[in-house]
Tab-separated table of C-alpha atoms in Angstrom:
chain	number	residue	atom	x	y	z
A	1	UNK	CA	85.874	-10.676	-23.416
A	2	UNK	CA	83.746	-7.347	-22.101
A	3	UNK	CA	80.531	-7.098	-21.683
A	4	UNK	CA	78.027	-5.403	-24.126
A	5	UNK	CA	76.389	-3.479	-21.014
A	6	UNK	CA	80.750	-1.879	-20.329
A	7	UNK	CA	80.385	-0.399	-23.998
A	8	UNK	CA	77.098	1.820	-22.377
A	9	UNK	CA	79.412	3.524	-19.932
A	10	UNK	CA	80.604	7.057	-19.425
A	11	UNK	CA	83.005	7.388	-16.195
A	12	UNK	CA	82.736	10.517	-14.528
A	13	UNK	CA	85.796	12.639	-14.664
A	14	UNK	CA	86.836	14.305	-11.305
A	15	UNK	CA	88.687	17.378	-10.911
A	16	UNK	CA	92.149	17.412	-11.667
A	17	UNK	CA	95.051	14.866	-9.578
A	18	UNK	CA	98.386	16.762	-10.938
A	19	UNK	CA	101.483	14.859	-10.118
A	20	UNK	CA	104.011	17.088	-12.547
A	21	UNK	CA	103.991	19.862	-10.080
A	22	UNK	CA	102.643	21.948	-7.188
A	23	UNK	CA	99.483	23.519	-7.198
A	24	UNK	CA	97.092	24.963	-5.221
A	25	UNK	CA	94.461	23.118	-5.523
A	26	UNK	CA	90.908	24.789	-5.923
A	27	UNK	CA	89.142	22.695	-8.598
A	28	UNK	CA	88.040	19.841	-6.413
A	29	UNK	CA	85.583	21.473	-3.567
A	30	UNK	CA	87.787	20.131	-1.194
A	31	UNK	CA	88.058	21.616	2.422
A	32	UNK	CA	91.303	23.794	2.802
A	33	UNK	CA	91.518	23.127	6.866
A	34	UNK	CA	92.465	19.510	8.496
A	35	UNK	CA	90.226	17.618	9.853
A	36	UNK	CA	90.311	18.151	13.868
A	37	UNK	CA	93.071	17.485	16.609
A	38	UNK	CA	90.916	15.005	17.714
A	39	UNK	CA	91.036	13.065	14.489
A	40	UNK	CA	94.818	12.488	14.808
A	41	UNK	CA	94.569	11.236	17.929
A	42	UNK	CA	92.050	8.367	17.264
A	43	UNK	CA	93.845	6.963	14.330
A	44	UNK	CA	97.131	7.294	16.875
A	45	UNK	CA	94.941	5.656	18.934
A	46	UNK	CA	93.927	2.538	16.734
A	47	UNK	CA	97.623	2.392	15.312
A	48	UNK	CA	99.237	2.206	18.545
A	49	UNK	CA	96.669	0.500	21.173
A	50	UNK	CA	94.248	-1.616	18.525
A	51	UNK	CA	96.572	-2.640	15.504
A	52	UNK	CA	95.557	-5.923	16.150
A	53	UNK	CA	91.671	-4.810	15.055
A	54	UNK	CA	92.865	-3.573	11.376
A	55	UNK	CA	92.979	-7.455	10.995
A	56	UNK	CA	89.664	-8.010	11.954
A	57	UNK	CA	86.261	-6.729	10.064
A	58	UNK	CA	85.183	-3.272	11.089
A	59	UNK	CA	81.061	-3.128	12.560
A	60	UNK	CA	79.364	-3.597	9.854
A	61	UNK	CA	76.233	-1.359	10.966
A	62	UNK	CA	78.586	1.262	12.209
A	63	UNK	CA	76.819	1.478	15.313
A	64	UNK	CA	78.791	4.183	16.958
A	65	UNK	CA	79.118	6.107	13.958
A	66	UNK	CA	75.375	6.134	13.307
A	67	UNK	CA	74.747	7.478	16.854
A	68	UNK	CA	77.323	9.671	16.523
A	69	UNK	CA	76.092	11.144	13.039
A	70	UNK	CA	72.542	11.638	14.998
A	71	UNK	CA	73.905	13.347	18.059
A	72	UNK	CA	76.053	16.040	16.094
A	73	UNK	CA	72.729	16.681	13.670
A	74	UNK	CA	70.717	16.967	16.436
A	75	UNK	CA	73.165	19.388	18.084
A	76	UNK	CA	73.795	21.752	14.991
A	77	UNK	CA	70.743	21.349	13.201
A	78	UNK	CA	72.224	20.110	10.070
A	79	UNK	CA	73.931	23.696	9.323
A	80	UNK	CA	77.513	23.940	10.228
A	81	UNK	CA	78.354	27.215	9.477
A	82	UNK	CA	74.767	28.688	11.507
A	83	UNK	CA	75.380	26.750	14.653
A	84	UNK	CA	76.877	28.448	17.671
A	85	UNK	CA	79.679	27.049	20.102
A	86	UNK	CA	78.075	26.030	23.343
A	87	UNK	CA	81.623	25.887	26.270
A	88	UNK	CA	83.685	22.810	25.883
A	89	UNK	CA	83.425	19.024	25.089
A	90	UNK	CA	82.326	16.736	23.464
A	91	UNK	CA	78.943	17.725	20.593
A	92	UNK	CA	79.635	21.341	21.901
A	93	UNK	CA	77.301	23.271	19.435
A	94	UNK	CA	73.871	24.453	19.390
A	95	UNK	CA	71.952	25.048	16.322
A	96	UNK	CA	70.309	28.149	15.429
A	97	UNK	CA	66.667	28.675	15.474
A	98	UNK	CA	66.408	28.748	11.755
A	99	UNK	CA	67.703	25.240	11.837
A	100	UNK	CA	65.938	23.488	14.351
A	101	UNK	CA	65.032	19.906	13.790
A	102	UNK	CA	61.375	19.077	15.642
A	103	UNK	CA	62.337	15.753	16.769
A	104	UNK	CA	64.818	13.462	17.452
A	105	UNK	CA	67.225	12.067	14.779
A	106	UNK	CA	67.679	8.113	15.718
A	107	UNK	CA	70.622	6.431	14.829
A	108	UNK	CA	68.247	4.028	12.818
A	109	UNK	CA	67.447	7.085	10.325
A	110	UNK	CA	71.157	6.911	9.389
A	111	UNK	CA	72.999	4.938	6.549
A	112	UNK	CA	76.678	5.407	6.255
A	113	UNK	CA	78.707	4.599	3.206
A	114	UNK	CA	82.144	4.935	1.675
A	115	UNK	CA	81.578	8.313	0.435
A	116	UNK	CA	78.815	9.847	-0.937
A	117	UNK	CA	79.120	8.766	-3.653
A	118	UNK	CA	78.838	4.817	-3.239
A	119	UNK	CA	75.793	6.242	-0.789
A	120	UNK	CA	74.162	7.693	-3.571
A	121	UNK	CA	74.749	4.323	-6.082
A	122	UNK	CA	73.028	2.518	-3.229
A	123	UNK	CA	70.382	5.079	-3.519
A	124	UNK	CA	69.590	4.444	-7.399
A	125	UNK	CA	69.611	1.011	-6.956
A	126	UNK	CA	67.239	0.775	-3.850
A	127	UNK	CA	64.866	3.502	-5.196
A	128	UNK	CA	64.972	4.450	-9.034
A	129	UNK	CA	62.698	2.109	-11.311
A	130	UNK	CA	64.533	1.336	-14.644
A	131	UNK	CA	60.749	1.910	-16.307
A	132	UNK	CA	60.507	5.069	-15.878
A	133	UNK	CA	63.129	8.473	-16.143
A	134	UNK	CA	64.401	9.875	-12.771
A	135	UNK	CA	63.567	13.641	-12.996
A	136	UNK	CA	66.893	15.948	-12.292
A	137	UNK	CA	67.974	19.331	-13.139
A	138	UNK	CA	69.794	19.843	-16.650
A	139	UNK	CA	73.301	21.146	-14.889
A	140	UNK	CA	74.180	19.215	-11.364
A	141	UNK	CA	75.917	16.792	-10.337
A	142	UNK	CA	77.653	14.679	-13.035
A	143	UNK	CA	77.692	11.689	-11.130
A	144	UNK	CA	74.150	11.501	-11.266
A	145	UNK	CA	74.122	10.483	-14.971
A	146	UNK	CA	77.204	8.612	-14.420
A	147	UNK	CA	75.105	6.098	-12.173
A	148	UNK	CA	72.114	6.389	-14.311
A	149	UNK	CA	74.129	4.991	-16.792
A	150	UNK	CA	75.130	2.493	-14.646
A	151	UNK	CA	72.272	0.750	-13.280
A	152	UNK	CA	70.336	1.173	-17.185
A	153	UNK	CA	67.990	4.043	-16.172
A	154	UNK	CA	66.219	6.908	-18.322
A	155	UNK	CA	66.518	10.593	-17.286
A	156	UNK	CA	64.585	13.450	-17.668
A	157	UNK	CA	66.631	16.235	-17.600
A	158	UNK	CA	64.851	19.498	-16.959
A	159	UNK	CA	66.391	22.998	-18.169
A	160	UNK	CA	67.201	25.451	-15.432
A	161	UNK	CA	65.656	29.082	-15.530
A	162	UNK	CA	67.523	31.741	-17.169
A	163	UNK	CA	68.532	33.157	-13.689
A	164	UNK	CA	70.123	29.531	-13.258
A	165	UNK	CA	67.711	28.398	-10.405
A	166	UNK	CA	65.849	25.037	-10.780
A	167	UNK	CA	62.869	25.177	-12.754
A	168	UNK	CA	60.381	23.916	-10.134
A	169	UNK	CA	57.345	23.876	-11.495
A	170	UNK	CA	58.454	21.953	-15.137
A	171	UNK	CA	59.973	19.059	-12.478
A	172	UNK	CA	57.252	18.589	-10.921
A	173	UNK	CA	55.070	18.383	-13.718
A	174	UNK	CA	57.760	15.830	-15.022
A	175	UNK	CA	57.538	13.917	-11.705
A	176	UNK	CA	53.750	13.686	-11.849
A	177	UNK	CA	53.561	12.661	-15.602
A	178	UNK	CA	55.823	9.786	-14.994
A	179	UNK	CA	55.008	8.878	-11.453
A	180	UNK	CA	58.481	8.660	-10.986
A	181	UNK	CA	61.399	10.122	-8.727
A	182	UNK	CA	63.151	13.321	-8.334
A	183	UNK	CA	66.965	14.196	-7.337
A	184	UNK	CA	68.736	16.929	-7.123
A	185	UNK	CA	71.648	19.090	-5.106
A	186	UNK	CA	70.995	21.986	-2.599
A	187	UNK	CA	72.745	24.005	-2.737
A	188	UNK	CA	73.484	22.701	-6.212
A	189	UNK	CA	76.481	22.039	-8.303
A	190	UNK	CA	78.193	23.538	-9.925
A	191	UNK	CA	76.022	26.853	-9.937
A	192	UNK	CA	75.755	27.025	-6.293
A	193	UNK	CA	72.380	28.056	-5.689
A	194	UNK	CA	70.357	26.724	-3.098
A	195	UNK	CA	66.371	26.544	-2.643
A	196	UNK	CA	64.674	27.219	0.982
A	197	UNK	CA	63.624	24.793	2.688
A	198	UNK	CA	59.661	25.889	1.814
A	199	UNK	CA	60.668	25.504	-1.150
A	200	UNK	CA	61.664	22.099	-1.198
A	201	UNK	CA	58.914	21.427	0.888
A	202	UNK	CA	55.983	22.911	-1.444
A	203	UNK	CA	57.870	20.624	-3.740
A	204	UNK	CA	57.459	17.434	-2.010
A	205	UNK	CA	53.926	18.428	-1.003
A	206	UNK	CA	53.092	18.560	-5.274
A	207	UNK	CA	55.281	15.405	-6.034
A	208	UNK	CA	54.549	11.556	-6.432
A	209	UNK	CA	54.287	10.617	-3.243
A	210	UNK	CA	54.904	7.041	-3.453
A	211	UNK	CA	58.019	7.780	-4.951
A	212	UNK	CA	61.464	8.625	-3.342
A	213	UNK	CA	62.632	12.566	-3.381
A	214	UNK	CA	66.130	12.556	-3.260
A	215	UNK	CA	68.234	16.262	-1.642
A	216	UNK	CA	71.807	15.898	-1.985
A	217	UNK	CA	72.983	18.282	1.060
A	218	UNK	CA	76.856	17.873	0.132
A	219	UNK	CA	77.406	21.510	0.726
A	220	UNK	CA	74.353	22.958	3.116
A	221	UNK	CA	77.008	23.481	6.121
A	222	UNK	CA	78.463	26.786	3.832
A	223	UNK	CA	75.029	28.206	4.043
A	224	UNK	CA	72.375	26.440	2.927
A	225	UNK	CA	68.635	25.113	4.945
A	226	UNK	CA	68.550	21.471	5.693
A	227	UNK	CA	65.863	19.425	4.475
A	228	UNK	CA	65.950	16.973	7.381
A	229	UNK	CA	63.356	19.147	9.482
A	230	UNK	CA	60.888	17.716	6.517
A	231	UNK	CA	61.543	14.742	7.932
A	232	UNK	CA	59.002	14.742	10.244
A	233	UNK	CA	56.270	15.120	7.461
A	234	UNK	CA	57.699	13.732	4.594
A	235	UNK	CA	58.287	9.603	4.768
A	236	UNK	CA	59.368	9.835	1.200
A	237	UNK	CA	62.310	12.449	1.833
A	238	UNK	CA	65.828	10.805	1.720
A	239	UNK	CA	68.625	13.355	2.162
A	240	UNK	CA	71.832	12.613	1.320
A	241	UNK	CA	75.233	14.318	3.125
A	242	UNK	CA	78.404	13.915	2.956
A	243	UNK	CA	81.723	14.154	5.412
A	244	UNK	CA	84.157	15.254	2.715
A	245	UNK	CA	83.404	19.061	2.624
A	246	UNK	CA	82.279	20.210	5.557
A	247	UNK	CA	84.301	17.645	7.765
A	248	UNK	CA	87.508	17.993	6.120
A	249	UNK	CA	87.138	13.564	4.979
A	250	UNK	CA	87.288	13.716	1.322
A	251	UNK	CA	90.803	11.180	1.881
A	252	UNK	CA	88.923	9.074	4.158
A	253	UNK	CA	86.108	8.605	2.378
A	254	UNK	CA	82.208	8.605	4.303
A	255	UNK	CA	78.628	9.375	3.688
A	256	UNK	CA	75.958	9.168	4.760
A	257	UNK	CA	71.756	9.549	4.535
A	258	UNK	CA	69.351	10.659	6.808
A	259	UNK	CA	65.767	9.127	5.831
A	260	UNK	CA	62.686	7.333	7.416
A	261	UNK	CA	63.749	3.763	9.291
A	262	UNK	CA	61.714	1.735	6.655
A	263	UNK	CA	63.832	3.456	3.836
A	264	UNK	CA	67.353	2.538	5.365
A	265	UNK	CA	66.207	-0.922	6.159
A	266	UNK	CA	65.626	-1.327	2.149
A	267	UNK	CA	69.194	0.746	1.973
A	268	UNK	CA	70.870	-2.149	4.544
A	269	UNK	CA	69.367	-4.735	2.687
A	270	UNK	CA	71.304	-3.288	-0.979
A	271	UNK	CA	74.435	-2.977	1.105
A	272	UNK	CA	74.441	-6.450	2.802
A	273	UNK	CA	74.121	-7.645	-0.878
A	274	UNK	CA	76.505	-5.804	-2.171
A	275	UNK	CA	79.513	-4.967	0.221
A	276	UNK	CA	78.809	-6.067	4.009
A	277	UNK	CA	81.409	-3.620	5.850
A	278	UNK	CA	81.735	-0.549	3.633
A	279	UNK	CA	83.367	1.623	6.224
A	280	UNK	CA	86.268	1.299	7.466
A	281	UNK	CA	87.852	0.608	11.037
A	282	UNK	CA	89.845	3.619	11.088
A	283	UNK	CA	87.044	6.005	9.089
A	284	UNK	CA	84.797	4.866	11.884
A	285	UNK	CA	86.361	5.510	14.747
A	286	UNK	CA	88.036	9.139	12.990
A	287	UNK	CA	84.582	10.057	11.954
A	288	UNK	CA	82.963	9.400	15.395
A	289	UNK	CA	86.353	11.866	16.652
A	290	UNK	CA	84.890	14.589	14.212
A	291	UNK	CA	81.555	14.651	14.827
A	292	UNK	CA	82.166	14.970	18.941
A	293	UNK	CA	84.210	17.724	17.971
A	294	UNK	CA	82.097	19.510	15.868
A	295	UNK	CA	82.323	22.930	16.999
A	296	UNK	CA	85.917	22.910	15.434
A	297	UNK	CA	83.711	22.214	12.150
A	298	UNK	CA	81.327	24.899	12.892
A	299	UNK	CA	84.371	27.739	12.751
A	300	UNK	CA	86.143	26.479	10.094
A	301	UNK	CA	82.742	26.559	7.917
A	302	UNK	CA	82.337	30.058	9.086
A	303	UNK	CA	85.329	30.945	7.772
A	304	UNK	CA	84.751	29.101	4.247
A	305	UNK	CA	81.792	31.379	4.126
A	306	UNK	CA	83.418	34.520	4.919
A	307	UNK	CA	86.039	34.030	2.417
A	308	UNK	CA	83.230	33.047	0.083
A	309	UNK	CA	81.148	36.199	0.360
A	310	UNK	CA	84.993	38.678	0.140
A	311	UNK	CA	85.479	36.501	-3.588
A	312	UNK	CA	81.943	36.878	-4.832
A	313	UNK	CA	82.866	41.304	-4.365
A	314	UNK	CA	86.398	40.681	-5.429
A	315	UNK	CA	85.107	38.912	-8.983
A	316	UNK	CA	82.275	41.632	-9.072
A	317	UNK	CA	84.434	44.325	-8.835
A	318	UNK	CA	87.071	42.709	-11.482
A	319	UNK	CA	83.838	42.653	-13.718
A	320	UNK	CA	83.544	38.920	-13.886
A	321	UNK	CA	79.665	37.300	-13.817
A	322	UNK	CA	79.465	35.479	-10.278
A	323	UNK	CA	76.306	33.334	-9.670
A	324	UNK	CA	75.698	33.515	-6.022
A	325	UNK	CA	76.716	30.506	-3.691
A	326	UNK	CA	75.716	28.827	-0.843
A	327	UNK	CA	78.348	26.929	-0.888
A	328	UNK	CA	82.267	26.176	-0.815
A	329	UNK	CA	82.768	27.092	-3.953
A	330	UNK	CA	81.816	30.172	-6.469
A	331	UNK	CA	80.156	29.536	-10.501
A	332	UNK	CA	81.366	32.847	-12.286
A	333	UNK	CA	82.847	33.946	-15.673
A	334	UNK	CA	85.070	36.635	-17.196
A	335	UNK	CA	83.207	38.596	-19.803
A	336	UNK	CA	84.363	38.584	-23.023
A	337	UNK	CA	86.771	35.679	-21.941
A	338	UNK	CA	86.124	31.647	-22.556
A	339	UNK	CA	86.796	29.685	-19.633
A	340	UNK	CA	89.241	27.684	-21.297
A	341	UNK	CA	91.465	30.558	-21.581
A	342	UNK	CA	90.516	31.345	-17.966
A	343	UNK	CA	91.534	28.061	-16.914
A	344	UNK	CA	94.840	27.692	-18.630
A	345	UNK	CA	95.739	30.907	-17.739
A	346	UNK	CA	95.420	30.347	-13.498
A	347	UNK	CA	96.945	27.259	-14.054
A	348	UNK	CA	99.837	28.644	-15.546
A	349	UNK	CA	100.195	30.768	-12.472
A	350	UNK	CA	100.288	27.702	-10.120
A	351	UNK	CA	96.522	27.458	-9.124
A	352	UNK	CA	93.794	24.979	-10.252
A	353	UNK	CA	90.229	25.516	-10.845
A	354	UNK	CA	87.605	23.374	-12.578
A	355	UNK	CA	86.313	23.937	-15.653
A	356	UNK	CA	83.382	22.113	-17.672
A	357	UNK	CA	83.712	21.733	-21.285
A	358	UNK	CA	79.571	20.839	-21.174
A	359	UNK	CA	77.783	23.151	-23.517
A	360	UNK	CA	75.759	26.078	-21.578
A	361	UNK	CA	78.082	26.592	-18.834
A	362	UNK	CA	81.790	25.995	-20.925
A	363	UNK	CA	82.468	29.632	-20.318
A	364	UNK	CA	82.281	29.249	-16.747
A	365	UNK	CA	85.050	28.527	-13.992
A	366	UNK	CA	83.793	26.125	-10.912
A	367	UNK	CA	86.350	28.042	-7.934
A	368	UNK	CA	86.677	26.184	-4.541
A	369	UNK	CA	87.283	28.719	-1.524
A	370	UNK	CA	90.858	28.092	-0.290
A	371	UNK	CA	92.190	29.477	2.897
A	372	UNK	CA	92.615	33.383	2.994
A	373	UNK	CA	96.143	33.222	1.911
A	374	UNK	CA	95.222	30.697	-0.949
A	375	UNK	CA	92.442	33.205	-1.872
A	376	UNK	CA	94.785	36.423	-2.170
A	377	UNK	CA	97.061	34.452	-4.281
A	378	UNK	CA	94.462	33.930	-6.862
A	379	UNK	CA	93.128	37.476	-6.493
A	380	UNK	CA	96.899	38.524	-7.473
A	381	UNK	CA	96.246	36.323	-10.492
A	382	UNK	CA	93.459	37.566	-11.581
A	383	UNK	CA	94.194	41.054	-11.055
A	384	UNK	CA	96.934	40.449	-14.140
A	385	UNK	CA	94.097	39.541	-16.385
């Protein structure tokens, strides 16, 4: 009754859902703030003045949204936690100079999707080649093989360097061999690390340039360099984001790319083949609410990295091995410790944190930054061990 391609499936497995109990919950990279005021009141807004739309299909170019997306990158530069708060109103921030963007984003450079992660299946399909292997880094994101799997196609996973940055050079040389494409995250997951944004650009300057290179910028805002100031030079660039960290959305569900126009026309033209309206009503008019009030954003990520940077020198001090993060989360291990034990043993306490069973990093814990009260509880914890 199934078919043979089902058996060739291997679901990825997201963090932890407990329903026995109470937790705090730091083992899904979810943000510990709520999404803005502002937010609130739009829903309010649809449920009480527009009930009457939930009954009707939502835009299905997210016209609004798309323009909205646009005006807050332009704003902040693509780095919430490095843009300043410029008075009151409406797209109040201002990016810093390290984050300037030398032209315009268009609301034709943006496709939204339900989540990032149906943004990045629409992304295999429209640009990875089932004839050749997609190049990506041996520890990222797991979805990425989860979709490889899906759509039938080869990878060539490269080894990161001992110091647990990407191996640059050995991708590239992949890329090249194969003429084929490149993803990867940045900052990345789970380690954290991020490359510069010369970095990534003397990358795209050596790879196949008839071929798509794919950032996933799920966590830039905690401190990170966007790649969409490459834009300008780089047709081939597609840069993936994502409203679920940064923005407080991961229950709403939206994300999003920021690309050439020719690239998210062949994006549309996947969608409209595949699911017409893939945002909803409500997520479009709550994610429009959040990106006019992005300065709310801007402090909140602040504070993420703040409470970031105090962990890292708490697990130091405690003697535990912490990989340094860019993002809303910290990659570290207790010597002499497996993380399984690690694991089981916070959990027991009341807190959850993610650990990977994969061989090479199975001693490690994957911690999300809470809220500074959520982060002294599990320094209590860990001061027992």
């Amino acid at each position: 009754m199934l078919s043979k391609r089902l058996e060739n499936l291997n679901p990825y497995v997201p963090g932890e859902q407990p329903k026995d109990r109470e937790y705090i919950k730091l083992n899904a990279n979810e943000n510990p703030y709520s999404p803005s005021p502002k937010v609130k009141e739009a829903i309010l807004d649809v449920v009480n003045n527009s009930l009457q739309k939930l009954g009707l299909y939502p835009d299905p170019e997210s016209v609004e949204l798309r323009e909205s997306i646009a005006h807050m990158i332009n704003c902040t530069g693509g780095v919430l936690c490095n843009a300043y708060q410029n008075g009151c109103g409406d797209y109040s921030c201002i990016s810093s100079a390290q984050d300037l963007i030398p032209f315009n984003v268009t609301p034709d450079m943006i496709f939204c999707g339900n989540g990032s992660d149906e943004v990045l299946s629409f992304v295999f399909y429209t640009f990875f080649d089932t004839d050749r292997p997609l190049v990506l880094p041996k520890y990222t994101y797991s979805f990425y093989p989860v979709y490889a799997g899906f759509y039938n196609i080869a990878l060539d996973e490269v080894n990161l360097k001992n110091d647990w940055t990407l191996d640059i050079d050995k991708m590239l040389l992949e890329a090249n061999k194969y003429d084929t494409n490149i993803i990867f995250a940045n900052p990345n997951a789970p380690t954290g690390l991020a490359l510069s944004r010369l970095q990534v650009k003397e990358m795209l300057e050596k790879a196949p340039k008839d071929k798509v290179f794919v950032v996933d910028e799920a966590y830039v805002d905690f401190g990170g360099q966007s790649c969409i100031p490459l834009l300008k030079d780089f047709k081939n660039l597609v840069v993936v984001r994502t409203f679920s960290k940064s923005m407080s959305f991961a229950g709403m569900r939206l994300g999003y790319v920021v690309a050439n126009p020719e690239l998210i026309k062949a994006m549309m033209t996947v969608k409209n083949s595949f699911n017409h309206f893939p945002v909803d009503a409500i997520a479009q008019k709550a994610a429009v609410a959040s990106c006019k009030d992005v300065s709310y954003y801007c402090v909140n990520a602040k504070k993420v990295a703040e409470e970031r940077e105090s962990f890292e020198a708490f697990l130091c001090e405690k003697g535990w091995s912490v990989i340094p993060s860019k993002t809303n989360f910290v990659f570290a291990k207790k010597n002499g410790k497996s993380g399984d034990e690690m694991y089981k043993f916070i959990k027991s306490q009341g807190i959850l944190v993610r650990h990977f069973s994969t061989p090479g990093i199975e001693d490690y814990l994957r911690i999300t930054i809470g809220t500074h009260e959520q982060m002294n509880a599990l320094k209590k914890i860990m001061e027992n061990l």
